[in-house]
Structures are given as C-alpha cells and as structure tokens.
mmCIF file with all atom_site columns, N, CA and C in Angstrom:
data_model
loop_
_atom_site.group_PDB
_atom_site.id
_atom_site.type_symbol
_atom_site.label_atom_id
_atom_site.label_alt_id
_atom_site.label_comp_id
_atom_site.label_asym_id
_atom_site.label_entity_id
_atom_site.label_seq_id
_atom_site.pdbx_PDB_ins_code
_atom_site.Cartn_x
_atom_site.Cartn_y
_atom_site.Cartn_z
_atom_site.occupancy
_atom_site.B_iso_or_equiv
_atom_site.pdbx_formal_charge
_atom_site.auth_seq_id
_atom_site.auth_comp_id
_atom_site.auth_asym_id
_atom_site.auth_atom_id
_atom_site.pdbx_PDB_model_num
ATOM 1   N N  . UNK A 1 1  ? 55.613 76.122  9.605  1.00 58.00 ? 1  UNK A N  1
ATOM 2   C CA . UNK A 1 1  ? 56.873 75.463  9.769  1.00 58.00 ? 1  UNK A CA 1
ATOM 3   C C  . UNK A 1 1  ? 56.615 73.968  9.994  1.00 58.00 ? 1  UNK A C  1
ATOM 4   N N  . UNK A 1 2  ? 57.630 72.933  9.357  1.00 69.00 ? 2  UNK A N  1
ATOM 5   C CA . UNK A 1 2  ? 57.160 71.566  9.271  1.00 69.00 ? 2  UNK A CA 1
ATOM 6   C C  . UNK A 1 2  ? 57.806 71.290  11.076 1.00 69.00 ? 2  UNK A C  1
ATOM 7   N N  . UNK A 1 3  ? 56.800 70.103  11.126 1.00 77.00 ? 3  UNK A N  1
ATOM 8   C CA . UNK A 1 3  ? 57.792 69.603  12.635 1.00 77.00 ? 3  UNK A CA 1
ATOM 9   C C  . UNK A 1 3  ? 58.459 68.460  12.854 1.00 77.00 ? 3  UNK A C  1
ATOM 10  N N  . UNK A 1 4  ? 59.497 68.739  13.176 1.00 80.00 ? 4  UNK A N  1
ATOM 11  C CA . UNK A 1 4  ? 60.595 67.668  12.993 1.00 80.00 ? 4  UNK A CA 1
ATOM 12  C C  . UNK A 1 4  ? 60.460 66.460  13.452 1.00 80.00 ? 4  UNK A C  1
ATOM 13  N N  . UNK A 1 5  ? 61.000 65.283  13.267 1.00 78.00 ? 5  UNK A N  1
ATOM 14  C CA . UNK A 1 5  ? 60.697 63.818  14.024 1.00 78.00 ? 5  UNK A CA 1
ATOM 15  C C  . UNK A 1 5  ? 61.735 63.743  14.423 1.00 78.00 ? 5  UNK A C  1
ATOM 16  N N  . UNK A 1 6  ? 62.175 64.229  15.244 1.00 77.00 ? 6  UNK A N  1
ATOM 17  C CA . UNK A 1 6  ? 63.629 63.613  15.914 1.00 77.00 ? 6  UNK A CA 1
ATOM 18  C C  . UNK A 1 6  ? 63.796 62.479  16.866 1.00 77.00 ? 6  UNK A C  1
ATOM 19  N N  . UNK A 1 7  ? 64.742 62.101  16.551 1.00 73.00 ? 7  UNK A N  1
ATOM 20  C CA . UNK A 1 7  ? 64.710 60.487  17.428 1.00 73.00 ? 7  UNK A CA 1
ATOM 21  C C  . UNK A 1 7  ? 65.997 60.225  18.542 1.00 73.00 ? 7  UNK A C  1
ATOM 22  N N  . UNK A 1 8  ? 65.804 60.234  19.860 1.00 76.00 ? 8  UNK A N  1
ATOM 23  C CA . UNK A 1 8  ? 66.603 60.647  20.707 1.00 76.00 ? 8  UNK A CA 1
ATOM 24  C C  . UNK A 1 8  ? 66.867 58.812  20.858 1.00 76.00 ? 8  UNK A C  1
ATOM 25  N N  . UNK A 1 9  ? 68.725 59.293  21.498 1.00 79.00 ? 9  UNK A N  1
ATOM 26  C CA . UNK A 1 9  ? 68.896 57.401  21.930 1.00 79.00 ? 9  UNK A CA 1
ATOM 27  C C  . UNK A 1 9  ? 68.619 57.175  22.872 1.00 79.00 ? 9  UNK A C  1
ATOM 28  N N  . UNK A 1 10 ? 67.682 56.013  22.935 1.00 78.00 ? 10 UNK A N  1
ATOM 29  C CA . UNK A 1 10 ? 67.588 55.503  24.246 1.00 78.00 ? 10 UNK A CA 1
ATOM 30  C C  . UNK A 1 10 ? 66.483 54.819  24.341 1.00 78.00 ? 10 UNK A C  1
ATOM 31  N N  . UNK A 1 11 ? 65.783 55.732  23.472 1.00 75.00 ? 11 UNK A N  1
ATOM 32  C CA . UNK A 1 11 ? 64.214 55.787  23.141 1.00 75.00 ? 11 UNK A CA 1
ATOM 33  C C  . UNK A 1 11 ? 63.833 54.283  22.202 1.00 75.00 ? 11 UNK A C  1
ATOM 34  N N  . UNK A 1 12 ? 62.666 53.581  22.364 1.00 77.00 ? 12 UNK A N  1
ATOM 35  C CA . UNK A 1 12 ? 62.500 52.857  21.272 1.00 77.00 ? 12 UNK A CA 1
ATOM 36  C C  . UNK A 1 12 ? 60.974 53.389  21.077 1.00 77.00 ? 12 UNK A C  1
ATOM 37  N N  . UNK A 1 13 ? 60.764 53.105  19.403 1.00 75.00 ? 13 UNK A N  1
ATOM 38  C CA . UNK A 1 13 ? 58.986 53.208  18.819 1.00 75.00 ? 13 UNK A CA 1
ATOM 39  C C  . UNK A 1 13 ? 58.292 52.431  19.631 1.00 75.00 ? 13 UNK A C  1
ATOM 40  N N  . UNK A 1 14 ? 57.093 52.541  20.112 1.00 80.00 ? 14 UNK A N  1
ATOM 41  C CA . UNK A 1 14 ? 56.090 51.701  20.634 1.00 80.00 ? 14 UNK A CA 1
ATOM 42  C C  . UNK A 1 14 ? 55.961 50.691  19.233 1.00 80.00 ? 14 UNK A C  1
ATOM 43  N N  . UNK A 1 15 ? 55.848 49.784  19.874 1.00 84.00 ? 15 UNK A N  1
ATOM 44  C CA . UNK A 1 15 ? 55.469 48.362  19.142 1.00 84.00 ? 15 UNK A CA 1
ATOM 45  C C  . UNK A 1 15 ? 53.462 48.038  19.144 1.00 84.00 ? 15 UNK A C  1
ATOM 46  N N  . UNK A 1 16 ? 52.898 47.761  18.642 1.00 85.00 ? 16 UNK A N  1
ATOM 47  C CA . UNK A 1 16 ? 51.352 47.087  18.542 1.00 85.00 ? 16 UNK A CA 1
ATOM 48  C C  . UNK A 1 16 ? 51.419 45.942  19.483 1.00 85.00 ? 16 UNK A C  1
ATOM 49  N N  . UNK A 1 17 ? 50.893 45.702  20.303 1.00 88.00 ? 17 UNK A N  1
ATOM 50  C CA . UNK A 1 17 ? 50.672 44.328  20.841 1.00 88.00 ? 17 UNK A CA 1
ATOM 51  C C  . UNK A 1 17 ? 50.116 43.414  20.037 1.00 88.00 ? 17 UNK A C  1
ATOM 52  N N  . UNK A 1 18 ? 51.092 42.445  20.034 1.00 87.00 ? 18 UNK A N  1
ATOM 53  C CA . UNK A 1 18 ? 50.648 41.176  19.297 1.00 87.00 ? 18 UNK A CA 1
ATOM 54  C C  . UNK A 1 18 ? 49.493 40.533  19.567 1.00 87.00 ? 18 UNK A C  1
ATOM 55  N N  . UNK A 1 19 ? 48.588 40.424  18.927 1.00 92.00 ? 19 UNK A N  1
ATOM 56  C CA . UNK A 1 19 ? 47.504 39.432  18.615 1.00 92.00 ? 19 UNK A CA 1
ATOM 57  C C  . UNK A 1 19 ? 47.692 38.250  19.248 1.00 92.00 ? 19 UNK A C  1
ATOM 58  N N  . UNK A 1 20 ? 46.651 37.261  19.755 1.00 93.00 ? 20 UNK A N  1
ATOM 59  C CA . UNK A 1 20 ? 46.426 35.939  19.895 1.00 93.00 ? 20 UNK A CA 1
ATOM 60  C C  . UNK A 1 20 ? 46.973 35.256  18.713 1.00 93.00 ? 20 UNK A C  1
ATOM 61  N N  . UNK A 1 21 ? 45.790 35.639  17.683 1.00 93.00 ? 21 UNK A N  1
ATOM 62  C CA . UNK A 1 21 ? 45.623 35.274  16.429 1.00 93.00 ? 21 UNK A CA 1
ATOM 63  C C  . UNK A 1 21 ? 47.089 35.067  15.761 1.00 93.00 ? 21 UNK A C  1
ATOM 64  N N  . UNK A 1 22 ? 47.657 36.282  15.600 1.00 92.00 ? 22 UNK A N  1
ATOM 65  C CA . UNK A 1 22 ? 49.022 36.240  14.846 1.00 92.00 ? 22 UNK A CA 1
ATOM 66  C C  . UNK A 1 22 ? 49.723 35.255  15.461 1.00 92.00 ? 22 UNK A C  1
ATOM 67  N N  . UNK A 1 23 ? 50.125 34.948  16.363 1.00 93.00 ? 23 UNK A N  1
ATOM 68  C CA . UNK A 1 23 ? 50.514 34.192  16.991 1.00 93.00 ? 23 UNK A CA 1
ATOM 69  C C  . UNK A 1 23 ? 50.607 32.882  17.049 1.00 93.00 ? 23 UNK A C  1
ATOM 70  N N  . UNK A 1 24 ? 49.091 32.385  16.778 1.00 94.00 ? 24 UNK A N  1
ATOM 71  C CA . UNK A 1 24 ? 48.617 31.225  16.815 1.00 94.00 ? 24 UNK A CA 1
ATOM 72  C C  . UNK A 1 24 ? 49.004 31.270  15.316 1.00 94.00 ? 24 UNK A C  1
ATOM 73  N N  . UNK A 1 25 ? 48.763 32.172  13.987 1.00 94.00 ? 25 UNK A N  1
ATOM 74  C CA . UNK A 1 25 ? 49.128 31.655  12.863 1.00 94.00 ? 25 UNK A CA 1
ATOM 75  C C  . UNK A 1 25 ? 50.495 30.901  12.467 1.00 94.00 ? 25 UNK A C  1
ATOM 76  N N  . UNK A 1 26 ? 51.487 32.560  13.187 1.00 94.00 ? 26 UNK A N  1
ATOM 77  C CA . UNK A 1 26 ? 52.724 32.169  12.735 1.00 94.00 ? 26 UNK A CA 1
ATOM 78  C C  . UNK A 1 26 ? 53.542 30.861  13.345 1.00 94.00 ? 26 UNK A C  1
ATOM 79  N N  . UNK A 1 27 ? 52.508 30.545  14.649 1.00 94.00 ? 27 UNK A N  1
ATOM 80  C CA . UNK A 1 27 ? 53.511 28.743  15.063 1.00 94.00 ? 27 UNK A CA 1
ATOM 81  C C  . UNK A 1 27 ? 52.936 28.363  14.058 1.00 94.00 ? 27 UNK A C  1
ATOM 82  N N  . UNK A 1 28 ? 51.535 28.068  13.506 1.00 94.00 ? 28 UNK A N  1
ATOM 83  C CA . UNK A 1 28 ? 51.068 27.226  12.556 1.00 94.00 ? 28 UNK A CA 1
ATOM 84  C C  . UNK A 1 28 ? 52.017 27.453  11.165 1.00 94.00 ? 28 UNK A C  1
ATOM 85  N N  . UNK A 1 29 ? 52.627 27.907  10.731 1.00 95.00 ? 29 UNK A N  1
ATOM 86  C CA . UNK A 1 29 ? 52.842 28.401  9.446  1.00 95.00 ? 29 UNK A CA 1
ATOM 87  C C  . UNK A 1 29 ? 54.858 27.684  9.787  1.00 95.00 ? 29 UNK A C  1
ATOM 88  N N  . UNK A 1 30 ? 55.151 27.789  10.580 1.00 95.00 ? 30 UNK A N  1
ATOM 89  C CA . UNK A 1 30 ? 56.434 26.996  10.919 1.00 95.00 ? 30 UNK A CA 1
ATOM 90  C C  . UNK A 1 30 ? 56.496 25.791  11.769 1.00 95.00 ? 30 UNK A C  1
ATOM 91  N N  . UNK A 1 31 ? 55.017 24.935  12.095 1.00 96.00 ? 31 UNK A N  1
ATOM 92  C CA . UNK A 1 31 ? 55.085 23.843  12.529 1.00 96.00 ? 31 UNK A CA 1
ATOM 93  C C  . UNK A 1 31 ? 54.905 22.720  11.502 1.00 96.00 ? 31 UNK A C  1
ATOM 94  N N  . UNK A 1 32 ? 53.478 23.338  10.168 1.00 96.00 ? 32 UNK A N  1
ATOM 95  C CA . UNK A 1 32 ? 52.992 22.650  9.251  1.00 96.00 ? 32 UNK A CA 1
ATOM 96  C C  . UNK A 1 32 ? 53.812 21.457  8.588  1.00 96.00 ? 32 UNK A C  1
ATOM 97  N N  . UNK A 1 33 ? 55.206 22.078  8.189  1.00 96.00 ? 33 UNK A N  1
ATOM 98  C CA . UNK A 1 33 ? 55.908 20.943  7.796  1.00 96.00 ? 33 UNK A CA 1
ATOM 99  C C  . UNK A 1 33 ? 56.384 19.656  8.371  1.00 96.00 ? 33 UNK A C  1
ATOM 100 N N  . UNK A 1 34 ? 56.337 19.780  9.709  1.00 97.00 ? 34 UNK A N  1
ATOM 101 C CA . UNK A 1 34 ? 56.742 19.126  10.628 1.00 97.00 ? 34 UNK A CA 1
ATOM 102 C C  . UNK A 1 34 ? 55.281 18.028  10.617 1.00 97.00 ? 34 UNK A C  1
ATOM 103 N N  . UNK A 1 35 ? 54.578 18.657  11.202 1.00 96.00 ? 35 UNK A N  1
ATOM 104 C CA . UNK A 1 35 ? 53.491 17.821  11.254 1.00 96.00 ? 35 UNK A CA 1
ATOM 105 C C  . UNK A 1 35 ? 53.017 17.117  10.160 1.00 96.00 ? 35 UNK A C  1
ATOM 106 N N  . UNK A 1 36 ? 53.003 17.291  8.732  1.00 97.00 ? 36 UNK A N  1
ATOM 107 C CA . UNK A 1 36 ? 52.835 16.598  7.300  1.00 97.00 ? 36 UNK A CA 1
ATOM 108 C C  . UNK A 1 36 ? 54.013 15.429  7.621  1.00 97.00 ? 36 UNK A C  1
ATOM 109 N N  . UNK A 1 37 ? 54.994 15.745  7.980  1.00 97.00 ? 37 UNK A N  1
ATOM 110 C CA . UNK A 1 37 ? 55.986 15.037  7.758  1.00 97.00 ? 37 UNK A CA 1
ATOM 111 C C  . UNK A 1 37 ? 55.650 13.941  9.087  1.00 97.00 ? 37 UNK A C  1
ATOM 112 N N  . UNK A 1 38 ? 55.023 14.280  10.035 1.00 98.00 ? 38 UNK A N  1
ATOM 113 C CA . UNK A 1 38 ? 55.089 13.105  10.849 1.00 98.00 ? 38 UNK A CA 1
ATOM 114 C C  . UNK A 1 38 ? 53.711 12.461  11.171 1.00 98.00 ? 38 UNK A C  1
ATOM 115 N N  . UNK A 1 39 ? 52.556 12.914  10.162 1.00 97.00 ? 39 UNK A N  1
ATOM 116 C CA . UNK A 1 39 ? 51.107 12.160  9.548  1.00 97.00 ? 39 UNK A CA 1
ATOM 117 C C  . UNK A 1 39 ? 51.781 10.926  8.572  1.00 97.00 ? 39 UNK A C  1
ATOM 118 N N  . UNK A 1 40 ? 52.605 11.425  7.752  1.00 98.00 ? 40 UNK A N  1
ATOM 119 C CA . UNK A 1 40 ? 53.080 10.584  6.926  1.00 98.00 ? 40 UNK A CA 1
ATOM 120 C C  . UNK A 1 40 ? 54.134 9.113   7.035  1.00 98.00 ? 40 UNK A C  1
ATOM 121 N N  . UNK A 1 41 ? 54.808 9.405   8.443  1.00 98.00 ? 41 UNK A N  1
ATOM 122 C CA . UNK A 1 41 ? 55.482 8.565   8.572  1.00 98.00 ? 41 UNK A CA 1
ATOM 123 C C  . UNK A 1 41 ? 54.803 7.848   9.794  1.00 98.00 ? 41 UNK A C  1
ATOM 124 N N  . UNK A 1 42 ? 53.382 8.446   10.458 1.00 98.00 ? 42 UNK A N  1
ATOM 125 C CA . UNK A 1 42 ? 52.572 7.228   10.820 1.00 98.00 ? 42 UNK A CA 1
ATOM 126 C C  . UNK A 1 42 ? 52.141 6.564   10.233 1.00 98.00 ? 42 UNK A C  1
ATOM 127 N N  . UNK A 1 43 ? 51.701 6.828   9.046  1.00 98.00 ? 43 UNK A N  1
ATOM 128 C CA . UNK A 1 43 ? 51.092 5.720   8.142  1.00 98.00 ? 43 UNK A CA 1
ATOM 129 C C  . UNK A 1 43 ? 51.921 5.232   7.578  1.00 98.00 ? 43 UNK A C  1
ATOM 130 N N  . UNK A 1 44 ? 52.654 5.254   6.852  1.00 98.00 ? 44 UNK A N  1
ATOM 131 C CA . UNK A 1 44 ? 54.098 4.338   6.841  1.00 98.00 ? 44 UNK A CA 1
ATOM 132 C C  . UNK A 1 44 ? 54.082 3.014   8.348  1.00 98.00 ? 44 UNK A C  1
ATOM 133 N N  . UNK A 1 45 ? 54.472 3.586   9.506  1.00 98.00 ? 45 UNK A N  1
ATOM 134 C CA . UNK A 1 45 ? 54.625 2.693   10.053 1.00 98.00 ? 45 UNK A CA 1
ATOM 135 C C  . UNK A 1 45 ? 53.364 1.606   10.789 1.00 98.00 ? 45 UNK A C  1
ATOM 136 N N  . UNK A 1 46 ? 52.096 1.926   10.267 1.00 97.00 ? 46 UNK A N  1
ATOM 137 C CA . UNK A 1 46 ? 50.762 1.852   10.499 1.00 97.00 ? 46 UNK A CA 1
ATOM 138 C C  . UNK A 1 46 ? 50.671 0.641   9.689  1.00 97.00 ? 46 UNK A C  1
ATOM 139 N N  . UNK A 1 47 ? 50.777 1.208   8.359  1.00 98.00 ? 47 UNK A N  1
ATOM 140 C CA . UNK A 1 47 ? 50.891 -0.277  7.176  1.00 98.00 ? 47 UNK A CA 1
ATOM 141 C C  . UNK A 1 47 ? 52.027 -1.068  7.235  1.00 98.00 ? 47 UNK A C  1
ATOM 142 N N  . UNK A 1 48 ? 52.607 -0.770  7.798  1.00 97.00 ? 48 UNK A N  1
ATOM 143 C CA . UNK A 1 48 ? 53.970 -1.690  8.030  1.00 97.00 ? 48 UNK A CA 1
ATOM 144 C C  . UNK A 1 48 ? 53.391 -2.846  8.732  1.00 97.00 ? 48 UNK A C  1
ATOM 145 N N  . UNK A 1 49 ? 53.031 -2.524  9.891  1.00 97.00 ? 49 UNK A N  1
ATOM 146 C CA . UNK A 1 49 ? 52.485 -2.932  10.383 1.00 97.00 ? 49 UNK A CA 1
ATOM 147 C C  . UNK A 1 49 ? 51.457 -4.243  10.703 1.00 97.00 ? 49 UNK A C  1
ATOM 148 N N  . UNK A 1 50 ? 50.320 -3.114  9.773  1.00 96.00 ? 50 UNK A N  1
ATOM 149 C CA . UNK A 1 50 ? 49.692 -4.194  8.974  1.00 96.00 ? 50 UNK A CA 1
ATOM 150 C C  . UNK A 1 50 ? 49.243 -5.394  8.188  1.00 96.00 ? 50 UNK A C  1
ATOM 151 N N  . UNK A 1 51 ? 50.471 -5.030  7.723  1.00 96.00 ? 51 UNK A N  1
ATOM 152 C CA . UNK A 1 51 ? 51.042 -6.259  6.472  1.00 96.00 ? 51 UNK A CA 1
ATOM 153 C C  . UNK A 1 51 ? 52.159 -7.188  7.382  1.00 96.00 ? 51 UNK A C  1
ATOM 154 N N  . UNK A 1 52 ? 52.747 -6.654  8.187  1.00 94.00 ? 52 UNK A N  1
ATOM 155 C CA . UNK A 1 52 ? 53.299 -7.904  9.143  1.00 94.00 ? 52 UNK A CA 1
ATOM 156 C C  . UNK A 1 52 ? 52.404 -8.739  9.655  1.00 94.00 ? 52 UNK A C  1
ATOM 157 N N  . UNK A 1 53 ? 51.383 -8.160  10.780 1.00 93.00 ? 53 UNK A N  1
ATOM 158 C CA . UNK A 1 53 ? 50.280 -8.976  11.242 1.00 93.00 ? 53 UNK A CA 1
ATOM 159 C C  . UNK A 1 53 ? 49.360 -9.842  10.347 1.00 93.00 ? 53 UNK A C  1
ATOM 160 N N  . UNK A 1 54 ? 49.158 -9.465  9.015  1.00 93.00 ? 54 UNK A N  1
ATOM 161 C CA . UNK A 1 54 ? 48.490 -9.823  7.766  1.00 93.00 ? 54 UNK A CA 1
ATOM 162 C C  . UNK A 1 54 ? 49.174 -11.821 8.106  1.00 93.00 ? 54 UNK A C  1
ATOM 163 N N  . UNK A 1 55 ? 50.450 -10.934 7.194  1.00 91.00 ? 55 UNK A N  1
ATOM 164 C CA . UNK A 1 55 ? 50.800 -12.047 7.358  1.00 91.00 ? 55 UNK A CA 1
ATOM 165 C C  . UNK A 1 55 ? 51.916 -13.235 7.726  1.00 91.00 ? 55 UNK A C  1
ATOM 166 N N  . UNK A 1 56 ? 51.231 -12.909 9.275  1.00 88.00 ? 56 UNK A N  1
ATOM 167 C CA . UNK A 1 56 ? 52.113 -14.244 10.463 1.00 88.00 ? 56 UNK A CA 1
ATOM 168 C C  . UNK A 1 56 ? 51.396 -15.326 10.156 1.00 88.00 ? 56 UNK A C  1
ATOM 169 N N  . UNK A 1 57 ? 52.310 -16.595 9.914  1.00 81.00 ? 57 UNK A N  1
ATOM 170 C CA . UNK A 1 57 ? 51.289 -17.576 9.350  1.00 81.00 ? 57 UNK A CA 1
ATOM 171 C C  . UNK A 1 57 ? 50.523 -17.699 11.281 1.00 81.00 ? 57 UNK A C  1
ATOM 172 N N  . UNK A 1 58 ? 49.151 -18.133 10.802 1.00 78.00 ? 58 UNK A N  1
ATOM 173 C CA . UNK A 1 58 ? 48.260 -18.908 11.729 1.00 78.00 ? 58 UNK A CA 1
ATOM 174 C C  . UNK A 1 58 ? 48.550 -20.266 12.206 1.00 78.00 ? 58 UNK A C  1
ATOM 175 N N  . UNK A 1 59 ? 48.348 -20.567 13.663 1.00 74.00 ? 59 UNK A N  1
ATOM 176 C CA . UNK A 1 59 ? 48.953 -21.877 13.942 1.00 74.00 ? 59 UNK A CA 1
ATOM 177 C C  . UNK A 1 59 ? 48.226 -23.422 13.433 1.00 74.00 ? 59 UNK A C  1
ATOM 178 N N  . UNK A 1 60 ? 46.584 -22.641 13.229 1.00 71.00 ? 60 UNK A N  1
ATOM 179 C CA . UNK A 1 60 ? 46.098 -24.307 12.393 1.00 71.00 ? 60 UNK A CA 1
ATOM 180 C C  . UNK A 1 60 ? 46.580 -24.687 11.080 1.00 71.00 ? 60 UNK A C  1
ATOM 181 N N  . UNK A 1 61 ? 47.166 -23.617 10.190 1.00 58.00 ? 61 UNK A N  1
ATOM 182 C CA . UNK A 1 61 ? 47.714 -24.181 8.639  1.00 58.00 ? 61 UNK A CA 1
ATOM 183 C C  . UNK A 1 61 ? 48.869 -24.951 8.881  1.00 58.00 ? 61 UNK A C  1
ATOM 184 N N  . UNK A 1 62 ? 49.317 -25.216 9.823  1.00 57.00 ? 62 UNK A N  1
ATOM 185 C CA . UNK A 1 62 ? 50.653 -26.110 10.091 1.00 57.00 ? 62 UNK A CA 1
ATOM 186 C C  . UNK A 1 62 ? 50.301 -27.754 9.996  1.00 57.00 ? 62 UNK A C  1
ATOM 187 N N  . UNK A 1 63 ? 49.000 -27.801 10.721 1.00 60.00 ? 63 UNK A N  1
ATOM 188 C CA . UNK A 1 63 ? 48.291 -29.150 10.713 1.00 60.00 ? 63 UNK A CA 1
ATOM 189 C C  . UNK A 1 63 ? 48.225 -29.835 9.645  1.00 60.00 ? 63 UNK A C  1
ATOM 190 N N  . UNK A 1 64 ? 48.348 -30.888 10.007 1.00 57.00 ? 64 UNK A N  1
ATOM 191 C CA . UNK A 1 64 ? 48.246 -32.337 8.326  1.00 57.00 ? 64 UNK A CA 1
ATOM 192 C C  . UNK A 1 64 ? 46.780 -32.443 8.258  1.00 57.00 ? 64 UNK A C  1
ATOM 193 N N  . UNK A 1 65 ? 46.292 -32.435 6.931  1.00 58.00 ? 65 UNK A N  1
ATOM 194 C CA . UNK A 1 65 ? 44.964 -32.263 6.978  1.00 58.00 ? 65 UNK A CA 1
ATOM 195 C C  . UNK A 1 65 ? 44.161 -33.909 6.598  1.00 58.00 ? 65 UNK A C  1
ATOM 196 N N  . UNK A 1 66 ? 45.085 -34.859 6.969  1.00 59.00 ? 66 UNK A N  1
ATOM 197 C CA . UNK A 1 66 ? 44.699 -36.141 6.652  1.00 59.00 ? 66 UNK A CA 1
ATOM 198 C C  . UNK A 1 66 ? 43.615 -36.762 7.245  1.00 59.00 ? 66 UNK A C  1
ATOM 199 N N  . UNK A 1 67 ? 43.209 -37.798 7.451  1.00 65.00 ? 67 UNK A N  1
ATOM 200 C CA . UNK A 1 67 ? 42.029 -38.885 7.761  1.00 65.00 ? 67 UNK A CA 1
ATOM 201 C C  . UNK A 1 67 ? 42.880 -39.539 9.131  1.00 65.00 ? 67 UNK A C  1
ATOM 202 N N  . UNK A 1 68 ? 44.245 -39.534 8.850  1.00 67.00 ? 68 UNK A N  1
ATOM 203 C CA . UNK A 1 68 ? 45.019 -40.339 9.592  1.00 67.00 ? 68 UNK A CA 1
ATOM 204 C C  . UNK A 1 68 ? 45.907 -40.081 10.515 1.00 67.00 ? 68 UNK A C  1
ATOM 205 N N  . UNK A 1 69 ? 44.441 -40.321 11.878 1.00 69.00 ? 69 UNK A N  1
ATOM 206 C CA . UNK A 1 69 ? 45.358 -39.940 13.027 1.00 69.00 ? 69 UNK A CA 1
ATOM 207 C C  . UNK A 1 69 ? 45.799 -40.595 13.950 1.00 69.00 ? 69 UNK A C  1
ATOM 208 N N  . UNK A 1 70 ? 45.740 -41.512 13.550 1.00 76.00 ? 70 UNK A N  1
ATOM 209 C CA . UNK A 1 70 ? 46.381 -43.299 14.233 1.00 76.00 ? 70 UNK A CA 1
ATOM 210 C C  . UNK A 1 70 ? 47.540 -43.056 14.761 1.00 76.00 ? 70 UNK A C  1
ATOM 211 N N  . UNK A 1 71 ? 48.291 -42.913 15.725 1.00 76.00 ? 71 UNK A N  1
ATOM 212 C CA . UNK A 1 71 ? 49.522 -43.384 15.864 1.00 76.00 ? 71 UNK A CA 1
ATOM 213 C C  . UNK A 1 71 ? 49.615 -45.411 15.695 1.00 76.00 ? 71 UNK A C  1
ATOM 214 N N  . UNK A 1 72 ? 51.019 -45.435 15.090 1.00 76.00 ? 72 UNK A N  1
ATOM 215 C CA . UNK A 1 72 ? 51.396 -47.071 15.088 1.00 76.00 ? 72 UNK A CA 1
ATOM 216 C C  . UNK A 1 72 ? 52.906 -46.724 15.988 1.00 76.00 ? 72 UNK A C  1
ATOM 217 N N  . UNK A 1 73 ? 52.826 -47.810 16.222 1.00 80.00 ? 73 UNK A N  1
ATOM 218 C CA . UNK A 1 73 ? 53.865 -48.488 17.683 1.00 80.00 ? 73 UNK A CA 1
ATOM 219 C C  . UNK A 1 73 ? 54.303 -49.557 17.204 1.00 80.00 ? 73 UNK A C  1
ATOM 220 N N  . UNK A 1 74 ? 55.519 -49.627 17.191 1.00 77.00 ? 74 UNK A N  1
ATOM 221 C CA . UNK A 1 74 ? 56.472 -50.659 16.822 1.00 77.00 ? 74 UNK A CA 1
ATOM 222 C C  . UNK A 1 74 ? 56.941 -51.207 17.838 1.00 77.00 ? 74 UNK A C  1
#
C-alpha cells in the first residue's frame, strides 16, 4: 500500500539553512549594479576634477616679461 503525504494546517516544510555563501552571493548579485554605477561616476568626478586644477591659470604667467622695471614719477 502506497503512503500518503498528507499535509496538516499549521504545519510548515522544514526549510535548508541558508549558507554563508548564498548569501554573500545573492547581496553581490543585487548590489553589482549599484556599485558599477558609482566606480563610474567617481571617475567622472575625479577627471573633472582634474582638468579644473590642470587648468587654473598659475600666478607667474600674469607677469610682464619685460627688461623694464623702472618705475617713472612724474
């Protein structure tokens, strides 16, 4: 005679205990995008950056580069 599986209410299936591992995958697997997305917009604001500091003019190119540093007085 076969034996029946009957399923009374109240009752739940035992579950497997979750893994470390699984765990640690599945944040990885729904953080990934996040994190691409915010590698990318450091370097964005990295070279931004960059190229500002590049180029602030320097305070000696302002200087007259003449022979003539005489003041005259009238």
């Amino acid at each position: 005679m076969a034996k029946q599986n009957t399923k009374q209410i109240g009752q739940h299936p035992k579950q497997k205990p979750v893994s470390k591992m699984d765990t640690l995958h599945d944040t990885w697997t729904v953080m990934k995008p996040f994190i691409h997305f915010s590698v990318k917009a450091l370097k964005l604001i990295a070279h931004a950056l960059i190229f500002i500091v590049k180029h602030i003019p320097k305070p000696d190119e302002h200087k007259p580069s003449g022979k003539n540093d005489k003041v005259i007085k009238i």
